[in-house]
Amino acid sequence: MNLDLDPQGYPALSGRALDLPRKERAVLALLIRRRAQAVSKQDFADAAWGARAMSDESLARCISRIRACLSGTTSARIESVYGEGYRLHDELPRPGAHARIADAAQAPPQAVEAFLHARQLAQKRTPAAMVRALELLRELVRQHPRYPAARIALAEAIAGASGWGLRNGADDIEDALSQLDEAQALDPACPGLATARAYLLDCAWRYDEARSAWQAALPQASHDPEALFLHGRFLLVTGDAQAAVARLREAVGLHPHSALLRITLARALAHAGDPEAAIGEAQQACDEHPDSEIAAIYRLGLLAYARPSPQVAEASWAVAQQRDAPPLALSVYSYALARSGAAAEAAAVVDAVLHCQRMSPCVGVLHAAALVALGHHRRALALLESAEKSHCGVLPMALRDPGNAALAREPEFRQLMERIFGPTERPA
């Protein structure tokens, strides 16, 4: 339907006046008259508030109500223009991740550069890179508190650090959700917002809410590889490995050169019972990203699972010794030792890690698979239960790890699965 002004100057869809309150009508009429141009907050104040003071919050609420009125009826879209105001576009936003970048690019150039650099660092998933990404994004939000794209990126980075064992506790996830609340208050239609909220609910172990959030987010995210990747992760964590493989293949098809997407697809293939295909995907990630520690250690972990050998253990140790090795690296080393028959050496590595003063439950739980391979089920269960008490983001994926599958016979493991995933949950 066409959005325009009727003969009386009221906003109308295909000639039919919209039923809007006075302020919303005046704001939308101004946007229509200035179509495709940025309208300043002062102009809105003059047109709709008159002598009364207008706050940024009251304007944002007004815009939100107009967006709700237009939703599903027209291709017209009200776009936030950072530092200026809003403008009306008559075309649908570009699909996928491009819409997120285009929206973020409306900030000042230095802010955009910091935003892009932080996102690239967060994709590396190594300790130093994640710490720096979080620092950059927190500073960006501090300097530009009305930049919703930065708040969404910060929320996703917090969740990513938690999910990879780089941070502890539920407080981080609540902090990330609060960042999304702030972003929504600034711009309810900001690209990536719905996807990020579904992801955060997943990380908060609120799986029923996450499932509903994904159902709402996916229709607008079918061309966004980041959204498909995060939904694939959700499917994997909630036990539907085959659906996760299909979703992650979609994501890789849209973004074939992402190491993070390929190694997550590799993990899903292993969970789905196809370790050889998993190794192939991980090898391709290593070929395309020869400097990626996370791709290298994932490939070695899959080799330790499917083709254990002393050489795999040796290669794992070489990665674990690197300066910015992810926490996963040392656990792959202990697992590779255990799987290749070096039981005493594997036990010594696990003991050294667990007795380290700096060891967190999120790091400890990564060594559960090595303990399972050694037949130490009681100790492995203790690590999983400790991770539950600390709400470690890595725990749900660890519970699905094929390396921990032998624990499914233990009553304590089944009870833990039900506490995390719900009373109808059954171990895979």
Short mmCIF file of C-alpha atoms in Angstrom, two decimals:
data_model
loop_
_atom_site.label_atom_id
_atom_site.label_comp_id
_atom_site.label_asym_id
_atom_site.label_seq_id
_atom_site.Cartn_x
_atom_site.Cartn_y
_atom_site.Cartn_z
CA MET A 1 0.00 0.00 0.00
CA ASN A 2 1.16 3.53 -0.78
CA LEU A 3 1.83 5.84 2.16
CA ASP A 4 1.08 9.50 1.43
CA LEU A 5 -0.90 12.52 2.63
CA ASP A 6 -4.61 12.86 1.88
CA PRO A 7 -6.15 16.19 0.70
CA GLN A 8 -6.48 17.34 4.31
CA GLY A 9 -2.77 16.69 4.92
CA TYR A 10 -3.34 13.57 7.07
CA PRO A 11 -1.19 10.42 6.65
CA ALA A 12 -3.06 7.87 4.54
CA LEU A 13 -2.54 4.40 3.13
CA SER A 14 -3.82 4.16 -0.45
CA GLY A 15 -6.05 7.18 0.17
CA ARG A 16 -7.46 5.97 3.49
CA ALA A 17 -6.55 8.16 6.46
CA LEU A 18 -4.71 6.39 9.28
CA ASP A 19 -6.30 6.43 12.71
CA LEU A 20 -3.48 7.99 14.72
CA PRO A 21 -3.35 10.26 17.78
CA ARG A 22 -2.57 13.92 17.13
CA LYS A 23 1.19 13.81 17.84
CA GLU A 24 1.77 10.60 15.90
CA ARG A 25 -0.20 12.03 12.98
CA ALA A 26 1.89 15.22 12.97
CA VAL A 27 5.18 13.31 13.22
CA LEU A 28 4.29 10.91 10.39
CA ALA A 29 3.01 13.77 8.21
CA LEU A 30 6.35 15.54 8.62
CA LEU A 31 8.24 12.36 7.70
CA ILE A 32 6.10 11.92 4.60
CA ARG A 33 6.64 15.53 3.49
CA ARG A 34 10.42 15.13 3.98
CA ARG A 35 10.47 11.63 2.46
CA ALA A 36 14.02 10.12 2.32
CA GLN A 37 15.43 13.12 4.22
CA ALA A 38 16.57 13.10 7.84
CA VAL A 39 14.17 15.05 10.06
CA SER A 40 15.74 16.61 13.13
CA LYS A 41 14.37 16.28 16.64
CA GLN A 42 13.85 20.02 16.76
CA ASP A 43 11.65 19.87 13.65
CA PHE A 44 9.56 17.13 15.28
CA ALA A 45 9.26 19.21 18.43
CA ASP A 46 8.09 22.25 16.45
CA ALA A 47 5.59 20.24 14.39
CA ALA A 48 4.02 18.06 17.08
CA TRP A 49 4.88 19.38 20.54
CA GLY A 50 4.62 23.12 19.93
CA ALA A 51 5.36 25.12 23.08
CA ARG A 52 5.57 22.00 25.24
CA ALA A 53 8.97 20.41 25.84
CA MET A 54 9.75 17.21 23.94
CA SER A 55 12.10 14.60 25.42
CA ASP A 56 14.02 12.05 23.37
CA GLU A 57 12.05 9.30 25.13
CA SER A 58 8.65 10.77 24.21
CA LEU A 59 9.73 11.09 20.57
CA ALA A 60 11.01 7.48 20.59
CA ARG A 61 7.68 6.25 22.00
CA CYS A 62 5.82 8.22 19.35
CA ILE A 63 7.96 6.70 16.56
CA SER A 64 7.45 3.23 18.05
CA ARG A 65 3.66 3.62 17.95
CA ILE A 66 3.81 4.79 14.32
CA ARG A 67 5.98 1.80 13.38
CA ALA A 68 3.49 -0.53 15.05
CA CYS A 69 0.68 1.07 13.04
CA LEU A 70 2.55 0.67 9.75
CA SER A 71 3.89 -2.83 10.43
CA GLY A 72 2.76 -5.35 7.83
CA THR A 73 0.79 -2.81 5.80
CA THR A 74 3.42 -1.02 3.71
CA SER A 75 7.03 -1.22 2.60
CA ALA A 76 7.65 2.21 4.13
CA ARG A 77 10.11 2.11 7.00
CA ILE A 78 11.07 4.72 9.58
CA GLU A 79 14.84 4.65 10.01
CA SER A 80 16.83 6.05 12.91
CA VAL A 81 19.57 8.46 11.84
CA TYR A 82 22.23 8.54 14.53
CA GLY A 83 22.71 11.98 16.08
CA GLU A 84 20.06 13.61 13.86
CA GLY A 85 16.57 12.12 14.07
CA TYR A 86 14.54 9.88 11.76
CA ARG A 87 13.71 9.51 8.09
CA LEU A 88 11.12 7.65 6.05
CA HIS A 89 12.10 5.12 3.39
CA ASP A 90 9.64 3.59 0.95
CA GLU A 91 11.66 0.45 0.32
CA LEU A 92 12.19 -2.68 2.32
CA PRO A 93 15.50 -2.83 4.20
CA ARG A 94 18.27 -4.81 2.63
CA PRO A 95 18.20 -8.40 3.90
CA GLY A 96 20.50 -10.08 6.31
CA ALA A 97 23.72 -8.93 7.86
CA HIS A 98 24.02 -6.14 5.28
CA ALA A 99 21.07 -4.38 6.92
CA ARG A 100 22.89 -4.50 10.25
CA ILE A 101 26.06 -3.00 8.80
CA ALA A 102 24.12 -0.37 6.86
CA ASP A 103 22.23 0.62 10.00
CA ALA A 104 25.40 0.72 12.11
CA ALA A 105 27.15 2.85 9.46
CA GLN A 106 24.88 5.81 10.24
CA ALA A 107 26.99 6.66 13.30
CA PRO A 108 30.04 8.97 13.15
CA PRO A 109 32.96 7.41 11.22
CA GLN A 110 35.14 6.74 14.28
CA ALA A 111 32.26 5.01 16.04
CA VAL A 112 31.62 2.84 12.98
CA GLU A 113 35.30 1.88 12.78
CA ALA A 114 35.31 0.86 16.45
CA PHE A 115 32.07 -1.09 15.95
CA LEU A 116 33.42 -3.06 12.97
CA HIS A 117 36.79 -3.73 14.60
CA ALA A 118 35.15 -5.01 17.80
CA ARG A 119 32.88 -7.35 15.83
CA GLN A 120 35.87 -8.79 13.97
CA LEU A 121 37.71 -9.38 17.24
CA ALA A 122 34.70 -11.07 18.81
CA GLN A 123 34.54 -13.53 15.90
CA LYS A 124 38.01 -14.85 16.82
CA ARG A 125 36.76 -16.29 20.14
CA THR A 126 40.19 -16.19 21.79
CA PRO A 127 40.65 -14.72 25.30
CA ALA A 128 42.65 -11.61 24.35
CA ALA A 129 40.47 -10.87 21.31
CA MET A 130 37.24 -11.21 23.30
CA VAL A 131 38.51 -9.05 26.16
CA ARG A 132 39.50 -6.32 23.71
CA ALA A 133 36.19 -6.56 21.85
CA LEU A 134 34.26 -6.14 25.08
CA GLU A 135 36.43 -3.18 26.11
CA LEU A 136 35.89 -1.46 22.76
CA LEU A 137 32.15 -2.02 22.77
CA ARG A 138 31.67 -0.85 26.38
CA GLU A 139 33.64 2.30 25.60
CA LEU A 140 31.62 2.80 22.42
CA VAL A 141 28.36 2.54 24.38
CA ARG A 142 29.72 4.96 26.99
CA GLN A 143 30.70 7.53 24.37
CA HIS A 144 27.61 6.99 22.19
CA PRO A 145 24.80 5.87 24.51
CA ARG A 146 22.17 6.36 21.78
CA TYR A 147 23.88 4.03 19.29
CA PRO A 148 21.66 0.90 19.40
CA ALA A 149 23.85 -1.19 17.07
CA ALA A 150 26.73 -0.91 19.56
CA ARG A 151 24.51 -2.12 22.41
CA ILE A 152 23.37 -5.12 20.37
CA ALA A 153 26.97 -5.98 19.45
CA LEU A 154 27.99 -5.68 23.12
CA ALA A 155 25.17 -8.01 24.18
CA GLU A 156 26.18 -10.59 21.57
CA ALA A 157 29.85 -10.35 22.56
CA ILE A 158 29.01 -10.92 26.24
CA ALA A 159 26.96 -13.97 25.28
CA GLY A 160 29.70 -15.25 22.98
CA ALA A 161 32.32 -14.96 25.72
CA SER A 162 30.04 -16.79 28.14
CA GLY A 163 29.21 -19.55 25.67
CA TRP A 164 32.88 -20.27 24.99
CA GLY A 165 33.92 -20.52 28.63
CA LEU A 166 35.58 -17.10 28.72
CA ARG A 167 33.21 -15.61 31.31
CA ASN A 168 31.21 -16.93 34.29
CA GLY A 169 27.74 -16.54 35.70
CA ALA A 170 24.19 -15.50 34.96
CA ASP A 171 24.91 -11.85 35.79
CA ASP A 172 26.68 -11.41 32.47
CA ILE A 173 23.62 -12.60 30.55
CA GLU A 174 21.34 -10.28 32.51
CA ASP A 175 23.74 -7.42 31.71
CA ALA A 176 23.52 -8.34 28.02
CA LEU A 177 19.71 -8.48 28.12
CA SER A 178 19.65 -5.02 29.71
CA GLN A 179 21.74 -3.74 26.80
CA LEU A 180 19.11 -5.08 24.42
CA ASP A 181 16.36 -3.37 26.42
CA GLU A 182 18.22 -0.08 26.01
CA ALA A 183 18.67 -0.70 22.28
CA GLN A 184 14.98 -1.47 21.88
CA ALA A 185 14.01 1.72 23.66
CA LEU A 186 16.20 3.65 21.21
CA ASP A 187 15.04 1.87 18.05
CA PRO A 188 12.59 -1.07 18.20
CA ALA A 189 13.22 -1.83 14.52
CA CYS A 190 17.04 -1.89 14.75
CA PRO A 191 18.36 -4.75 12.58
CA GLY A 192 19.60 -7.71 14.60
CA LEU A 193 17.67 -6.83 17.75
CA ALA A 194 15.16 -9.70 17.57
CA THR A 195 17.89 -12.22 16.73
CA ALA A 196 20.09 -11.03 19.59
CA ARG A 197 17.23 -11.33 22.08
CA ALA A 198 16.50 -14.91 21.00
CA TYR A 199 20.21 -15.73 21.35
CA LEU A 200 20.41 -14.19 24.82
CA LEU A 201 17.35 -16.10 26.02
CA ASP A 202 19.08 -19.25 24.78
CA CYS A 203 22.21 -18.33 26.75
CA ALA A 204 20.06 -17.64 29.84
CA TRP A 205 18.73 -21.24 29.61
CA ARG A 206 15.20 -19.86 29.04
CA TYR A 207 14.63 -22.27 26.19
CA ASP A 208 10.84 -22.02 25.86
CA GLU A 209 11.09 -18.23 25.62
CA ALA A 210 14.02 -18.55 23.21
CA ARG A 211 12.04 -20.87 20.97
CA SER A 212 9.18 -18.36 20.74
CA ALA A 213 11.65 -15.53 20.15
CA TRP A 214 13.27 -17.45 17.30
CA GLN A 215 9.88 -18.09 15.69
CA ALA A 216 9.32 -14.33 15.69
CA ALA A 217 12.85 -13.40 14.55
CA LEU A 218 13.49 -15.89 11.74
CA PRO A 219 10.99 -14.59 9.13
CA GLN A 220 13.04 -11.36 8.95
CA ALA A 221 16.40 -13.16 9.13
CA SER A 222 16.30 -15.74 6.33
CA HIS A 223 19.18 -14.03 4.49
CA ASP A 224 21.28 -13.23 7.56
CA PRO A 225 24.11 -15.77 8.11
CA GLU A 226 24.66 -14.53 11.67
CA ALA A 227 21.03 -15.14 12.58
CA LEU A 228 21.04 -18.58 10.96
CA PHE A 229 24.29 -19.43 12.77
CA LEU A 230 22.84 -18.48 16.16
CA HIS A 231 19.63 -20.38 15.45
CA GLY A 232 21.72 -23.40 14.44
CA ARG A 233 23.50 -23.14 17.76
CA PHE A 234 20.13 -23.05 19.55
CA LEU A 235 19.01 -26.20 17.71
CA LEU A 236 22.27 -27.93 18.59
CA VAL A 237 22.09 -27.03 22.28
CA THR A 238 18.46 -28.13 22.51
CA GLY A 239 19.27 -31.54 21.03
CA ASP A 240 18.14 -31.36 17.38
CA ALA A 241 21.49 -32.00 15.73
CA GLN A 242 20.08 -32.84 12.28
CA ALA A 243 18.09 -29.60 12.12
CA ALA A 244 21.17 -27.74 13.36
CA VAL A 245 23.23 -29.18 10.51
CA ALA A 246 20.65 -28.03 7.95
CA ARG A 247 20.44 -24.54 9.44
CA LEU A 248 24.21 -24.15 9.69
CA ARG A 249 24.62 -25.29 6.08
CA GLU A 250 22.31 -22.43 5.13
CA ALA A 251 24.49 -20.02 7.10
CA VAL A 252 27.71 -21.32 5.52
CA GLY A 253 26.12 -21.04 2.07
CA LEU A 254 25.55 -17.33 2.70
CA HIS A 255 28.95 -16.74 4.33
CA PRO A 256 31.28 -19.54 3.14
CA HIS A 257 34.51 -17.97 4.39
CA SER A 258 33.64 -17.69 8.08
CA ALA A 259 35.77 -19.92 10.28
CA LEU A 260 33.29 -19.65 13.14
CA LEU A 261 30.37 -20.85 10.99
CA ARG A 262 32.30 -23.78 9.55
CA ILE A 263 33.59 -25.09 12.85
CA THR A 264 30.11 -24.82 14.36
CA LEU A 265 28.78 -26.81 11.38
CA ALA A 266 31.58 -29.31 12.02
CA ARG A 267 30.49 -29.64 15.63
CA ALA A 268 26.87 -30.17 14.59
CA LEU A 269 27.91 -32.91 12.16
CA ALA A 270 29.78 -34.68 14.96
CA HIS A 271 26.74 -34.43 17.23
CA ALA A 272 24.61 -35.82 14.37
CA GLY A 273 26.87 -38.88 14.12
CA ASP A 274 28.98 -37.99 11.06
CA PRO A 275 32.49 -37.32 12.41
CA GLU A 276 34.22 -37.75 9.04
CA ALA A 277 32.11 -35.01 7.47
CA ALA A 278 32.79 -32.94 10.57
CA ILE A 279 36.54 -33.32 10.12
CA GLY A 280 36.18 -32.28 6.48
CA GLU A 281 34.41 -29.03 7.42
CA ALA A 282 36.96 -28.29 10.13
CA GLN A 283 39.81 -28.96 7.70
CA GLN A 284 38.32 -26.50 5.22
CA ALA A 285 38.10 -23.88 7.98
CA CYS A 286 41.79 -24.46 8.74
CA ASP A 287 42.74 -24.27 5.05
CA GLU A 288 40.97 -20.93 4.64
CA HIS A 289 42.11 -19.56 8.02
CA PRO A 290 45.60 -20.98 8.67
CA ASP A 291 46.15 -18.54 11.57
CA SER A 292 42.90 -19.36 13.38
CA GLU A 293 43.63 -21.05 16.71
CA ILE A 294 39.97 -21.90 17.23
CA ALA A 295 39.69 -23.64 13.85
CA ALA A 296 42.89 -25.60 14.50
CA ILE A 297 41.83 -26.78 17.95
CA TYR A 298 38.35 -27.77 16.78
CA ARG A 299 39.82 -29.91 14.02
CA LEU A 300 42.14 -31.60 16.52
CA GLY A 301 39.27 -32.23 18.92
CA LEU A 302 37.32 -33.94 16.16
CA LEU A 303 40.36 -36.01 15.22
CA ALA A 304 40.81 -37.02 18.85
CA TYR A 305 37.18 -38.18 18.87
CA ALA A 306 37.19 -40.02 15.52
CA ARG A 307 40.84 -40.92 14.86
CA PRO A 308 42.76 -40.71 18.16
CA SER A 309 46.55 -40.94 18.01
CA PRO A 310 49.64 -39.68 19.87
CA GLN A 311 50.25 -37.31 16.96
CA VAL A 312 46.88 -35.62 17.53
CA ALA A 313 47.75 -35.18 21.21
CA GLU A 314 51.11 -33.70 20.31
CA ALA A 315 49.56 -31.25 17.86
CA SER A 316 46.97 -30.26 20.48
CA TRP A 317 49.71 -29.45 22.96
CA ALA A 318 51.39 -27.22 20.37
CA VAL A 319 48.18 -25.19 19.97
CA ALA A 320 47.56 -25.06 23.74
CA GLN A 321 50.99 -23.50 24.27
CA GLN A 322 50.26 -20.53 22.01
CA ARG A 323 50.00 -17.15 23.70
CA ASP A 324 46.30 -16.51 23.09
CA ALA A 325 45.06 -20.10 23.00
CA PRO A 326 41.34 -20.48 23.86
CA PRO A 327 40.43 -22.40 27.06
CA LEU A 328 39.24 -25.25 24.84
CA ALA A 329 42.81 -25.98 23.70
CA LEU A 330 44.11 -27.55 26.92
CA SER A 331 40.95 -29.63 27.30
CA VAL A 332 41.41 -30.99 23.76
CA TYR A 333 44.95 -31.93 24.76
CA SER A 334 43.77 -33.84 27.85
CA TYR A 335 41.03 -35.51 25.80
CA ALA A 336 43.43 -36.45 23.00
CA LEU A 337 45.81 -37.99 25.53
CA ALA A 338 43.01 -40.00 27.13
CA ARG A 339 41.67 -41.19 23.77
CA SER A 340 45.11 -42.23 22.52
CA GLY A 341 45.83 -44.42 25.56
CA ALA A 342 48.08 -42.05 27.53
CA ALA A 343 45.89 -42.33 30.64
CA ALA A 344 48.45 -41.24 33.22
CA GLU A 345 49.45 -38.17 31.24
CA ALA A 346 45.81 -37.21 30.63
CA ALA A 347 44.98 -37.54 34.33
CA ALA A 348 48.00 -35.42 35.23
CA VAL A 349 46.89 -32.63 32.87
CA VAL A 350 43.32 -32.66 34.25
CA ASP A 351 44.60 -32.65 37.85
CA ALA A 352 46.92 -29.73 37.12
CA VAL A 353 44.07 -27.71 35.59
CA LEU A 354 41.57 -28.47 38.34
CA HIS A 355 44.03 -27.60 41.10
CA CYS A 356 45.04 -24.31 39.50
CA GLN A 357 43.92 -21.36 41.63
CA ARG A 358 42.73 -19.49 38.53
CA MET A 359 40.58 -22.39 37.34
CA SER A 360 36.89 -21.49 36.92
CA PRO A 361 33.98 -23.96 36.65
CA CYS A 362 33.61 -22.91 33.00
CA VAL A 363 37.17 -23.99 32.27
CA GLY A 364 36.92 -27.11 34.42
CA VAL A 365 33.82 -28.43 32.68
CA LEU A 366 35.71 -28.52 29.38
CA HIS A 367 37.76 -31.42 30.81
CA ALA A 368 34.72 -33.59 31.57
CA ALA A 369 35.09 -35.48 28.27
CA ALA A 370 38.68 -36.41 29.12
CA LEU A 371 37.52 -37.79 32.47
CA VAL A 372 34.77 -39.75 30.75
CA ALA A 373 37.34 -41.20 28.35
CA LEU A 374 39.38 -42.22 31.39
CA GLY A 375 36.32 -43.85 32.98
CA HIS A 376 36.17 -41.29 35.82
CA HIS A 377 32.45 -40.64 35.58
CA ARG A 378 32.02 -39.37 39.13
CA ARG A 379 34.60 -36.64 38.66
CA ALA A 380 33.13 -35.68 35.28
CA LEU A 381 29.65 -35.35 36.81
CA ALA A 382 31.07 -33.21 39.61
CA LEU A 383 32.48 -30.79 37.01
CA LEU A 384 29.15 -30.60 35.19
CA GLU A 385 27.25 -29.95 38.42
CA SER A 386 29.73 -27.27 39.47
CA ALA A 387 29.25 -25.58 36.10
CA GLU A 388 25.49 -25.63 36.65
CA LYS A 389 25.83 -23.84 40.00
CA SER A 390 27.90 -21.12 38.33
CA HIS A 391 25.53 -20.90 35.34
CA CYS A 392 28.46 -21.46 32.98
CA GLY A 393 27.50 -20.65 29.41
CA VAL A 394 29.50 -23.59 28.08
CA LEU A 395 27.54 -26.18 30.10
CA PRO A 396 24.54 -26.82 27.76
CA MET A 397 26.83 -27.58 24.83
CA ALA A 398 29.04 -29.76 27.06
CA LEU A 399 25.97 -31.80 28.00
CA ARG A 400 25.38 -32.50 24.30
CA ASP A 401 29.04 -33.30 23.57
CA PRO A 402 29.41 -36.82 22.10
CA GLY A 403 32.48 -37.17 24.31
CA ASN A 404 30.19 -37.08 27.34
CA ALA A 405 27.55 -39.43 25.90
CA ALA A 406 28.57 -42.31 28.19
CA LEU A 407 27.27 -40.30 31.15
CA ALA A 408 23.70 -40.70 29.86
CA ARG A 409 23.45 -43.93 31.87
CA GLU A 410 24.04 -42.06 35.13
CA PRO A 411 20.91 -40.92 37.06
CA GLU A 412 22.67 -37.71 38.12
CA PHE A 413 23.31 -36.82 34.49
CA ARG A 414 19.67 -37.35 33.53
CA GLN A 415 18.58 -35.18 36.45
CA LEU A 416 21.01 -32.47 35.38
CA MET A 417 19.66 -32.56 31.83
CA GLU A 418 16.13 -32.10 33.14
CA ARG A 419 17.14 -29.18 35.34
CA ILE A 420 18.78 -27.40 32.40
CA PHE A 421 16.46 -28.30 29.53
CA GLY A 422 13.18 -29.16 31.25
CA PRO A 423 11.33 -32.17 32.68
CA THR A 424 10.56 -33.75 29.30
CA GLU A 425 14.22 -33.68 28.25
CA ARG A 426 15.90 -36.97 27.41
CA PRO A 427 19.66 -37.29 26.84
CA ALA A 428 20.61 -37.54 23.18
#
